[in-house]
Amino acid sequence: MKRIVLLVTVLMLTVSTYAQSLNGDWSFALDPLKIGEQDGWTTPTFPDNKLDKVTVPHSYSVDKRFFFYTGNAWYFRKFDAQPLKPSYKAFINFDAVFYKCDIWLNGHKVGSHEGGYTPFAIDVTQHLQQKNTLSIKVDNSWDSTTIPGSKTRDSNYNAISAQLYPWINYGGITKPVALQIRPSTYIHHLKIEAEPDLKKGTARIFIRTDGVLVNLYSGGKKLPASFKPANGGWQTILPAKDVQLWSHDNPYLYTAEVINGEDTVRSNFGIRKIEVKNAQLLLNGQPIKMGGCNRPADYPGQGSLDPNNVLQQDLTLIKSSGMELSRIAHHAVSKDLLDWADKHGMLIITEAGNWQLSPKQMADPLIREKFRSQMKEMVERDWNHPSVVAYSLGNEFYSQRAEGQAWVKDMAQFTRELDPTRLITFASNIVFRDYIKKPEDEASQYVDFVSANVYAKHAEWVARIHELYPSKPVYISEFGIMATSNKTEQDRIKYLQDAIAVFRKADYVVGASIWTFNDYLSRYPQTNPDGYRSWGIVTPDRQPRESYYIIQKEFSPALIEIVSNQGGKLTVKIKSRADFPAYTLKGYKVKHGGQTSDLPVMQPGDTQTLTFNAENDPVELIKPGDFVILRQKL
């Protein structure tokens, strides 16, 4: 058996102390000549009355006047604050600023940050006043030392594309900002782990925190859980009657309350167990195989902001098409995305930074330190989400070179030290090459399961991976085909169906993540004249293409067969797939017109026959949460 991963999650973090949103109206100015600091833009008296007014979260890259501007820009915000009580501290929390920023409060520089997708907090206790001016310089430029960025010349990648940022560098204060007031003895950390006993049904709950009192709630009712000190935290055993396991089809959430003096933190959490064993991925002891997707954070007029209406629309489309096990992005995704996945049931592989870094870059101490910093910020924010099942150490780098092998070995160890409760992987486009003769020739030897971007020779290359690593599950982290003048939608559909047919024949393939869910803007060569790379199964504004409905059918865990339709009666057969995707179906329904039938628990390969009064409507397969995942016309 490989590493066992045990988890409880924290989400929707709330604290009892004062928080003040700093979203909303800000003043904004470009600074292409980088004169802001020397010309006094950081001072509270800097006149901003004639500047543009913008709404934060904000990306200046989507403003038509500054379309794809790269360089310095400034944000200014005036706000009032309550006087600090004795022994209290003040912080400004940023969910993300792309890419680098320097921060001044009332003319005093209070902090800096590098990394465009991860959260950070600045202690402003010494400089907070009743009347305040916050000045922030943001830089969205890239080079060979940013993560991600351009590649150095020891790379074999095309010299033209190698200089370019791998997607659009949407600059700005792209996620929420808040002022938070907390007591000096505030709770610094909250990491919750669980060890469910799948035979007994009990669960060991361990909360690593500097809080001194812990309460648990289920369904709004306080549980009689008695926590005792253990290994720098608090531990209890939940009896079987109080345990419900979290899964993609049963995303059951609890609430934890941690108290330390005047500081109280309340968080939702869920209990589940992930492990790899004999080339299988197990969720709560049951093998699972699922479809998935990659989703570039890109929406017309919004860039990478990911507002709630876009997230809700996208994630509902993703969930409704069976794309539930996803290596979803090449960088830390928004907290709101993970909260949705926790609540509605999705399994996510999160990835930090290393997008095609060259050997020289992977050996550079500066790059390695930046990656560790961004990985740490991502892990410490995400380590309690039940939807996060694995951390990826990067995408398509030279994993056969000594520098690539050292990168995976070292960064896997670093990440496991931060959070040993997750699986570790990275996306390789090398592992299946014919010059990889043995496992020691490539860095996948150091991870828990092999992730591979397989765009061609699916049968040959997938078999090659299994030959090298027969005990490890294989996850197809990317596959797909771009729509071009030479590739019709029907060509894409045939490609997708042929690839998935190969995955079905390989019982060690546990997931396949299509590249991509949506079209996205890019500067890369061979991008469409409108600026979009048309890899998506939905358009930039999220209109499903025909390939979306094909993926919905191919990634459905069950099929609907019309057996007969005569005499006013409609008979249908539901068959649970036994190959791919495949997992136990529990709580599923079949709907026809105004009639709904509950399906019994179905194991992979099971069938169930149902009869309805015939109507003109299609037959729908509905998963828990009322997501319609398949429609069969009569």
C-alpha positions as MATLAB code, in Angstrom:
seq = 'MKRIVLLVTVLMLTVSTYAQSLNGDWSFALDPLKIGEQDGWTTPTFPDNKLDKVTVPHSYSVDKRFFFYTGNAWYFRKFDAQPLKPSYKAFINFDAVFYKCDIWLNGHKVGSHEGGYTPFAIDVTQHLQQKNTLSIKVDNSWDSTTIPGSKTRDSNYNAISAQLYPWINYGGITKPVALQIRPSTYIHHLKIEAEPDLKKGTARIFIRTDGVLVNLYSGGKKLPASFKPANGGWQTILPAKDVQLWSHDNPYLYTAEVINGEDTVRSNFGIRKIEVKNAQLLLNGQPIKMGGCNRPADYPGQGSLDPNNVLQQDLTLIKSSGMELSRIAHHAVSKDLLDWADKHGMLIITEAGNWQLSPKQMADPLIREKFRSQMKEMVERDWNHPSVVAYSLGNEFYSQRAEGQAWVKDMAQFTRELDPTRLITFASNIVFRDYIKKPEDEASQYVDFVSANVYAKHAEWVARIHELYPSKPVYISEFGIMATSNKTEQDRIKYLQDAIAVFRKADYVVGASIWTFNDYLSRYPQTNPDGYRSWGIVTPDRQPRESYYIIQKEFSPALIEIVSNQGGKLTVKIKSRADFPAYTLKGYKVKHGGQTSDLPVMQPGDTQTLTFNAENDPVELIKPGDFVILRQKL';
ca = [
       0.000    0.000    0.000;
       1.222    3.491   -0.865;
       0.830    6.525    1.341;
      -2.510    6.869    3.108;
      -3.969   10.361    3.125;
      -6.411   11.346    5.851;
      -8.196   14.672    5.961;
     -10.687   16.976    7.559;
     -11.217   20.376    6.010;
     -11.606   23.961    7.138;
     -13.538   26.332    4.931;
     -15.598   29.508    5.271;
     -13.180   30.677    7.981;
     -14.780   33.206   10.329;
     -13.340   34.991   13.337;
     -15.000   36.818   16.175;
     -12.780   39.888   15.893;
     -13.396   42.918   13.691;
     -13.030   42.696    9.908;
     -13.593   45.566    7.496;
     -13.824   44.988    3.759;
     -11.605   47.215    1.649;
     -13.205   46.085   -1.586;
     -15.068   48.616   -3.675;
     -14.008   52.081   -4.809;
     -10.297   52.774   -5.294;
      -8.361   55.327   -7.335;
      -6.091   53.983  -10.049;
      -3.223   55.144  -12.277;
      -0.688   53.585  -14.629;
       3.006   54.237  -14.038;
       4.819   53.104  -17.205;
       7.914   55.221  -16.461;
       8.075   53.977  -12.836;
       8.121   57.440  -11.305;
       5.512   56.879   -8.586;
       7.798   56.444   -5.603;
      10.147   59.324   -6.397;
       7.253   61.650   -7.193;
       5.515   61.089   -3.868;
       2.625   58.847   -4.866;
       3.004   57.014   -1.553;
       2.164   60.031    0.600;
      -1.313   60.559    2.109;
      -1.463   64.011    0.482;
      -0.972   62.700   -3.059;
      -3.935   64.144   -5.040;
      -6.002   61.318   -6.478;
      -9.169   63.279   -7.209;
      -8.533   63.312  -10.975;
      -7.573   59.646  -11.237;
      -9.747   56.848  -12.596;
     -12.107   55.209  -10.132;
     -12.125   51.406  -10.201;
     -13.810   48.667   -8.227;
     -11.574   46.201   -6.379;
     -11.213   43.273   -7.021;
      -9.894   44.705  -10.275;
      -7.691   43.846  -13.232;
      -6.344   46.718  -15.281;
      -5.504   44.287  -18.082;
      -9.144   44.064  -19.210;
      -9.649   47.822  -19.492;
      -9.747   48.495  -23.245;
      -7.441   51.512  -22.773;
      -4.798   49.357  -21.100;
      -5.475   46.076  -22.880;
      -2.624   43.728  -21.957;
      -0.577   46.581  -20.459;
       2.499   45.200  -18.745;
       4.250   47.265  -16.086;
       3.619   49.266  -12.927;
       0.205   50.496  -11.822;
      -0.997   52.104   -8.577;
      -4.084   51.733   -6.419;
      -5.141   54.251   -3.741;
      -7.796   53.865   -1.041;
      -8.770   56.136    1.832;
     -10.599   54.549    4.763;
     -11.511   55.193    8.373;
     -10.641   52.738   11.126;
     -11.636   52.316   14.747;
      -8.910   53.079   17.312;
      -7.013   49.957   18.314;
      -7.699   48.637   21.781;
      -4.670   47.846   23.966;
      -3.101   44.472   23.085;
      -4.802   44.310   19.676;
      -3.161   44.053   16.282;
      -4.172   45.210   12.793;
      -3.596   43.371    9.512;
      -4.452   43.993    5.901;
      -5.295   40.681    4.252;
      -4.902   40.239    0.501;
      -6.342   37.147   -1.179;
      -4.174   37.803   -4.263;
      -2.358   40.611   -6.065;
      -0.824   39.940   -9.471;
       2.167   39.663   -9.610;
       4.431   41.774   -7.387;
       3.356   44.554   -5.065;
       4.683   47.096   -2.590;
       2.342   48.488    0.064;
       2.329   51.810    1.921;
      -0.026   52.887    4.710;
      -0.106   56.578    5.564;
       3.227   57.086    3.805;
       5.022   54.211    5.563;
       6.094   51.167    3.576;
       4.539   48.222    5.415;
       5.287   45.278    3.145;
       5.940   43.649   -0.218;
       4.884   40.411   -1.864;
       5.689   38.314   -4.915;
       3.347   35.662   -6.287;
       0.171   36.441   -8.163;
      -2.266   33.778   -6.981;
      -1.692   33.210   -3.263;
      -2.847   35.094   -0.130;
      -0.736   37.146    2.262;
      -1.222   39.432    5.256;
       0.587   42.642    6.227;
       0.883   43.731    9.883;
      -0.033   47.442    9.986;
      -0.448   47.798   13.736;
       2.187   50.524   14.103;
       0.804   52.738   11.328;
      -2.987   52.398   11.483;
      -4.795   55.668   12.251;
      -8.385   56.844   12.397;
      -7.979   58.342    8.891;
      -5.888   56.208    6.527;
      -4.471   56.205    3.020;
      -3.472   52.890    1.497;
      -1.151   53.053   -1.555;
      -0.229   49.932   -3.501;
       2.179   49.597   -6.417;
       1.443   46.558   -8.572;
       3.718   45.106  -11.259;
       2.421   42.420  -13.647;
       5.603   42.085  -15.708;
       7.439   38.803  -16.078;
      10.944   37.583  -16.806;
      13.005   34.447  -16.336;
      12.964   34.865  -12.525;
       9.182   35.103  -12.039;
       6.984   32.067  -11.385;
       5.622   31.418  -13.884;
       7.472   33.454  -16.478;
       9.725   33.122  -19.472;
      12.255   30.353  -19.945;
      16.033   30.627  -20.012;
      18.104   29.715  -23.048;
      19.057   26.238  -21.852;
      15.493   25.282  -22.763;
      14.703   23.466  -25.997;
      11.334   25.208  -26.262;
      10.648   27.453  -29.225;
      12.578   30.682  -28.684;
       9.558   32.805  -29.644;
       6.985   31.264  -27.317;
       9.592   30.679  -24.594;
       9.832   34.426  -24.015;
       6.098   34.804  -23.481;
       4.047   34.477  -20.325;
       2.218   31.115  -20.578;
      -1.230   32.718  -20.267;
      -2.408   36.300  -19.838;
      -0.740   38.168  -16.971;
      -3.908   39.798  -15.677;
      -2.498   42.522  -13.427;
      -4.150   44.146  -10.450;
      -5.637   43.564   -7.011;
      -7.480   40.570   -8.402;
      -9.006   39.188   -5.190;
     -10.623   40.665   -2.042;
      -8.839   42.924    0.464;
      -9.793   43.421    4.116;
      -8.595   45.129    7.285;
      -8.690   42.749   10.227;
      -8.340   43.602   13.914;
      -7.380   40.749   16.235;
      -6.131   40.374   19.809;
      -2.385   39.897   20.215;
      -3.077   36.349   21.377;
      -4.989   35.524   18.190;
      -5.145   32.017   16.744;
      -2.235   31.781   14.294;
      -2.995   28.478   12.648;
      -5.735   25.878   12.330;
      -4.983   22.582   10.614;
      -7.472   19.755   11.031;
      -6.782   16.121   10.199;
      -9.011   13.078   10.549;
      -8.430    9.349   10.578;
     -11.702    7.598    9.760;
     -11.794    3.942   10.707;
     -13.681    2.523    7.730;
     -14.442   -0.745    9.521;
     -15.671    0.681   12.811;
     -17.135    3.869   11.317;
     -15.437    6.066   13.914;
     -13.100    8.977   13.210;
     -10.105   10.372   15.050;
     -10.186   14.167   14.828;
      -6.916   15.983   15.412;
      -6.782   19.793   15.376;
      -3.363   21.407   15.309;
      -3.879   24.903   16.703;
      -2.755   27.307   19.388;
      -6.389   27.650   20.507;
      -7.246   26.322   23.965;
     -10.892   25.259   23.534;
     -12.429   23.244   20.705;
     -16.105   22.520   19.954;
     -17.605   20.515   17.087;
     -21.004   20.947   15.427;
     -22.942   18.727   13.038;
     -26.115   19.925   11.362;
     -26.043   23.006   13.598;
     -26.034   20.907   16.798;
     -23.091   20.733   19.164;
     -21.510   17.281   19.395;
     -20.509   15.911   22.817;
     -16.876   15.615   21.678;
     -14.258   15.752   24.412;
     -10.894   17.003   23.106;
      -7.655   16.187   24.911;
      -4.166   17.666   24.367;
      -2.068   15.635   21.912;
       1.128   16.383   19.959;
       0.783   20.147   20.012;
      -2.940   20.128   19.321;
      -6.265   18.625   20.389;
      -7.701   15.198   19.671;
     -10.984   13.340   20.042;
     -12.660   10.184   18.729;
     -16.047   10.630   17.085;
     -18.340    7.629   17.551;
     -19.785    6.002   14.441;
     -23.228    7.520   15.049;
     -21.733   11.016   14.614;
     -19.612   10.313   11.516;
     -20.636   11.009    7.939;
     -17.886   10.684    5.366;
     -17.387   13.444    2.814;
     -17.376   12.426   -0.839;
     -18.099   13.911   -4.262;
     -21.678   12.610   -3.977;
     -22.093   13.232   -0.231;
     -20.241   16.482    0.551;
     -21.227   16.501    4.213;
     -19.725   19.333    6.257;
     -19.263   19.855    9.988;
     -18.230   22.996   11.909;
     -15.277   23.403   14.248;
     -15.013   26.218   16.785;
     -11.622   27.081   18.264;
     -11.223   29.635   21.054;
      -8.155   31.357   22.465;
      -8.924   34.152   24.911;
     -10.900   36.809   23.022;
     -10.264   35.203   19.630;
     -12.689   32.657   18.188;
     -12.379   30.903   14.827;
     -15.231   28.881   13.315;
     -14.725   26.694   10.266;
     -16.636   24.111    8.285;
     -14.966   20.759    7.710;
     -15.561   17.337    6.234;
     -14.093   13.885    6.913;
     -12.736   11.607    4.177;
      -9.925    9.235    3.312;
      -7.841    9.169    0.130;
      -5.242    6.520   -0.651;
      -3.467    4.859   -3.550;
      -3.183    1.088   -3.616;
      -2.282   -1.369   -6.377;
      -2.546    1.253   -9.142;
      -5.952    2.358   -7.855;
      -7.186    5.601   -6.324;
      -9.496    4.941   -3.369;
     -11.969    7.370   -1.823;
     -13.244    6.135    1.541;
     -12.027    2.655    0.646;
     -13.804    2.520   -2.737;
     -11.995    2.669   -6.109;
     -12.856    5.724   -8.189;
     -12.185    6.669  -11.819;
     -13.411   10.063  -12.998;
     -13.261   12.592  -15.779;
     -11.897   16.070  -15.196;
     -10.829   19.302  -16.836;
      -8.343   22.134  -16.882;
      -9.959   25.553  -16.497;
      -7.920   28.666  -17.332;
      -9.182   31.567  -15.192;
     -10.220   33.739  -18.122;
     -13.571   35.348  -18.867;
     -14.441   38.194  -21.278;
     -14.323   41.523  -19.494;
     -13.299   39.900  -16.199;
      -9.901   38.368  -16.913;
      -8.842   36.189  -13.984;
     -11.094   37.817  -11.355;
     -13.424   34.792  -11.107;
     -16.495   36.651   -9.792;
     -19.169   34.502   -8.173;
     -21.503   34.495  -11.161;
     -18.730   33.142  -13.422;
     -17.626   30.555  -10.862;
     -21.176   29.342  -10.250;
     -21.810   29.011  -13.977;
     -18.520   27.279  -14.738;
     -18.498   24.866  -11.825;
     -22.113   23.869  -12.431;
     -21.253   23.094  -16.065;
     -18.166   21.169  -14.944;
     -19.969   19.181  -12.255;
     -22.872   18.446  -14.625;
     -20.546   16.912  -17.193;
     -18.777   14.492  -14.870;
     -15.521   16.483  -14.732;
     -15.161   15.917  -11.005;
     -11.494   14.899  -10.635;
      -9.636   17.858  -12.089;
      -6.097   19.176  -12.324;
      -7.963   22.419  -12.721;
      -5.262   25.096  -13.198;
      -1.509   25.703  -13.392;
      -1.599   27.916  -10.306;
      -3.393   28.316   -6.989;
      -7.106   28.734   -7.652;
      -9.439   31.038   -5.762;
     -10.671   30.146   -2.290;
     -14.227   30.579   -3.576;
     -13.655   27.848   -6.157;
     -12.468   25.429   -3.485;
     -15.319   26.371   -1.146;
     -17.772   25.515   -3.948;
     -15.999   22.233   -4.610;
     -16.115   21.374   -0.892;
     -19.813   22.143   -0.652;
     -20.930   20.467   -3.889;
     -18.386   17.663   -4.191;
     -15.384   17.848   -6.515;
     -11.868   16.408   -6.255;
      -9.135   18.907   -7.107;
      -5.406   18.615   -7.779;
      -3.887   22.028   -7.034;
      -0.655   23.107   -8.696;
       1.982   25.696   -7.884;
       4.296   27.579  -10.139;
       6.664   25.418  -12.130;
       5.303   25.759  -15.652;
       8.019   24.438  -18.010;
      10.919   25.806  -15.979;
      14.238   25.073  -17.644;
      16.974   22.996  -15.972;
      18.964   26.155  -15.248;
      15.957   27.740  -13.552;
      15.166   24.618  -11.489;
      18.751   24.649  -10.178;
      18.650   28.375   -9.343;
      18.416   28.941   -5.548;
      16.322   32.083   -6.143;
      13.725   30.244   -8.225;
      13.625   27.376   -5.765;
      13.065   29.756   -2.850;
      10.280   31.600   -4.702;
       8.576   28.310   -5.515;
       8.771   27.174   -1.890;
       7.242   30.469   -0.770;
       4.332   30.243   -3.210;
       3.794   26.535   -2.507;
       3.757   27.248    1.231;
       1.180   30.018    0.838;
      -1.011   27.754   -1.291;
      -0.714   24.724    0.990;
      -1.357   26.643    4.199;
      -4.490   28.157    2.700;
      -5.767   24.946    1.095;
      -4.594   22.131    3.351;
      -7.996   21.656    4.978;
     -10.268   21.636    1.924;
     -11.677   18.122    1.384;
     -11.881   18.842   -2.325;
      -8.076   19.129   -2.529;
      -6.739   15.588   -2.909;
      -3.216   16.256   -4.201;
      -0.547   18.884   -4.765;
       1.210   19.130   -8.111;
       4.840   20.257   -8.225;
       4.602   21.674  -11.729;
       3.865   21.083  -15.384;
       5.921   19.886  -18.366;
       9.449   20.458  -17.140;
      12.581   18.444  -17.879;
      11.803   15.652  -15.441;
      14.437   13.359  -16.979;
      17.308   15.799  -16.308;
      19.242   15.790  -13.052;
      17.846   19.237  -12.232;
      14.277   18.038  -12.779;
      14.778   14.925  -10.687;
      16.289   16.963   -7.861;
      13.396   19.434   -8.111;
      10.724   16.752   -7.671;
      12.588   14.941   -4.908;
      13.261   18.118   -2.933;
       9.929   19.840   -3.489;
       7.992   16.657   -2.715;
       9.810   16.437    0.604;
       9.194   20.134    1.302;
       5.479   19.862    0.502;
       5.017   16.695    2.558;
       6.630   18.423    5.518;
       4.057   21.191    5.171;
       1.149   18.787    4.743;
       1.585   15.007    4.847;
      -2.179   14.496    4.360;
      -2.166   14.924    0.568;
      -0.867   12.958   -2.372;
       1.977   14.411   -4.450;
       2.268   14.441   -8.240;
       3.392   16.587  -11.187;
       2.319   16.718  -14.828;
       4.931   15.094  -17.068;
       5.265   15.161  -20.846;
       8.467   13.111  -20.624;
       7.590    9.948  -18.689;
       6.250    8.046  -21.730;
       9.143    8.880  -24.093;
      11.100    5.974  -25.523;
      14.378    7.222  -23.996;
      12.952    6.608  -20.499;
      14.099    3.013  -20.010;
      13.539    2.512  -16.289;
      11.793    4.306  -13.420;
      15.033    5.860  -12.217;
      15.346    7.750  -15.522;
      12.486   10.115  -14.690;
      11.198   12.016  -11.671;
       7.804   10.273  -11.408;
       9.593    7.782   -9.161;
       9.237   10.335   -6.336;
       5.458   10.922   -6.488;
       2.389    9.006   -5.335;
       0.723    8.758   -8.726;
       1.845    9.549  -12.256;
       0.264   12.512  -14.026;
       0.898   12.763  -17.759;
      -0.076   15.162  -20.533;
      -0.877   12.745  -23.370;
      -1.952   14.369  -26.622;
      -1.126   11.575  -29.100;
      -0.318    7.855  -29.270;
      -2.672    7.365  -26.330;
      -2.599    3.563  -26.248;
       1.171    3.305  -26.687;
       2.131    6.027  -24.239;
      -0.341    5.134  -21.497;
       0.833    1.499  -21.633;
       4.418    2.728  -21.471;
       3.754    4.609  -18.240;
       2.186    1.536  -16.646;
       5.133   -0.589  -17.754;
       7.486    1.768  -15.925;
       5.335    2.202  -12.803;
       2.983   -0.815  -12.541;
       1.953   -0.079   -8.938;
       1.080    3.598   -9.435;
      -2.234    4.967  -10.688;
      -2.035    6.988  -13.903;
      -3.827   10.316  -14.180;
      -4.125   11.929  -17.610;
      -3.548   15.541  -16.556;
      -4.077   16.861  -20.103;
      -5.510   15.570  -23.366;
      -7.373   17.424  -26.075;
      -7.269   19.050  -29.468;
      -7.563   22.694  -30.510;
     -10.218   23.825  -32.955;
      -8.488   25.382  -35.972;
      -9.232   26.002  -39.621;
      -7.975   22.462  -40.251;
      -9.841   20.798  -37.368;
     -13.608   20.767  -37.329;
     -15.770   20.136  -34.282;
     -16.390   16.631  -35.603;
     -12.617   16.048  -35.783;
     -12.349   17.091  -32.145;
     -15.223   14.831  -31.113;
     -13.629   11.826  -32.798;
     -10.305   12.582  -31.120;
     -11.913   12.826  -27.668;
     -13.941    9.636  -28.104;
     -10.935    7.686  -29.393;
      -8.758    8.859  -26.495;
     -11.349    8.010  -23.839;
     -11.854    4.576  -25.447;
      -8.154    3.930  -24.803;
      -8.425    5.065  -21.186;
     -11.333    2.658  -20.672;
      -9.138   -0.288  -21.625;
      -6.459    0.650  -19.080;
      -7.727   -0.228  -15.618;
      -4.873    1.732  -14.008;
      -6.058    5.071  -15.504;
      -7.941    6.769  -12.660;
      -8.703   10.108  -14.266;
      -8.517   12.149  -17.445;
      -8.556   15.953  -17.446;
      -9.441   17.563  -20.758;
      -7.475   20.559  -22.022;
      -9.532   22.734  -21.766;
     -12.940   23.489  -20.327;
     -13.008   27.009  -21.822;
     -11.225   28.994  -24.515;
      -8.683   31.478  -23.175;
      -6.729   34.510  -24.366;
      -3.061   34.123  -25.232;
      -0.148   35.764  -27.007;
       1.257   32.442  -28.173;
       2.005   31.806  -31.849;
      -0.813   30.117  -33.798;
      -3.457   31.643  -31.537;
      -6.667   32.609  -33.342;
      -6.940   36.162  -34.776;
      -9.463   37.065  -32.053;
      -6.780   36.346  -29.439;
      -8.338   33.123  -28.144;
      -6.923   29.627  -28.130;
      -9.940   27.502  -28.970;
      -9.184   24.372  -26.958;
     -12.399   24.727  -24.956;
     -15.489   22.571  -25.010;
     -17.275   25.819  -24.182;
     -16.741   29.192  -25.866;
     -15.180   32.196  -24.106;
     -18.647   33.294  -22.936;
     -19.448   29.710  -21.856;
     -21.738   28.562  -24.643;
     -21.374   24.753  -24.792;
     -20.007   23.362  -28.038;
     -21.137   19.962  -29.327;
     -18.002   18.483  -27.763;
     -19.277   19.511  -24.305;
     -22.282   17.205  -24.657;
     -20.054   14.430  -25.972;
     -17.832   14.786  -22.906;
     -20.926   14.804  -20.699;
     -21.921   11.428  -22.122;
     -18.406    9.984  -22.152;
     -17.743   11.085  -18.560;
     -21.112    9.944  -17.214;
     -20.699    7.085  -14.693;
     -23.806    5.385  -16.152;
     -25.617    5.081  -19.471;
     -29.305    5.235  -20.317;
     -30.749    2.725  -22.797;
     -34.311    2.998  -24.120;
     -35.576   -0.591  -23.994;
     -39.107   -0.002  -25.266;
     -41.612    2.786  -25.801;
     -45.046    1.390  -26.570;
     -48.513    1.126  -25.085;
     -48.018    4.342  -23.197;
     -45.144    2.807  -21.204;
     -41.461    3.689  -21.438;
     -38.918    1.146  -20.215;
     -35.318    2.213  -19.714;
     -32.186    0.414  -18.525;
     -29.561    2.206  -16.469;
     -26.111    0.616  -16.645;
     -23.348    1.732  -14.323;
     -20.038    1.816  -16.186;
     -17.519   -0.799  -15.121;
     -14.501    0.688  -16.907;
     -14.143    4.487  -17.041;
     -15.503    6.517  -15.391;
     -16.405    4.073  -12.630;
     -17.438    4.396   -8.998;
     -20.287    3.402   -6.689;
     -23.525    5.271   -7.408;
     -25.491    6.183   -4.310;
     -28.369    8.626   -4.138;
     -28.862    8.892   -7.923;
     -32.252    9.443   -9.574;
     -33.812    9.025  -12.994;
     -36.366   11.550  -14.186;
     -38.784   11.402  -17.115;
     -41.164   14.316  -17.486;
     -42.943   14.756  -14.164;
     -41.864   11.336  -12.833;
     -38.784   10.578  -10.740;
     -37.431    7.200   -9.616;
     -34.678    6.690   -7.051;
     -31.936    4.289   -8.092;
     -30.664    1.725   -5.586;
     -26.986    1.711   -4.715;
     -25.216    0.561   -7.885;
     -21.716   -0.857   -8.074;
     -19.696   -0.515  -11.300;
     -21.246   -2.837  -13.880;
     -24.684   -3.036  -12.216;
     -27.874   -2.489  -14.223;
     -31.346   -1.341  -13.231;
     -34.546   -1.377  -15.311;
     -37.233    1.266  -14.753;
     -40.677    1.824  -16.265;
     -42.406    5.204  -16.634;
     -45.628    6.479  -18.119;
     -44.421    7.587  -21.552;
     -44.094   11.336  -22.089;
     -42.358   13.420  -24.745;
     -39.531   14.558  -22.474;
     -36.038   13.043  -22.432;
     -34.841   10.676  -19.703;
     -32.451   12.360  -17.267;
     -29.851   10.895  -14.933;
     -29.523   13.089  -11.838;
     -26.729   12.858   -9.299;
     -26.918   14.027   -5.655;
     -27.175   17.787   -5.515;
     -29.690   17.730   -8.390;
     -27.040   17.948  -11.102;
     -28.403   16.599  -14.395;
     -25.423   14.692  -15.796;
     -27.011   12.922  -18.770;
     -30.048   13.396  -21.012;
     -31.261   10.671  -23.356;
     -33.756   11.733  -26.004;
     -36.508    9.288  -26.955;
];
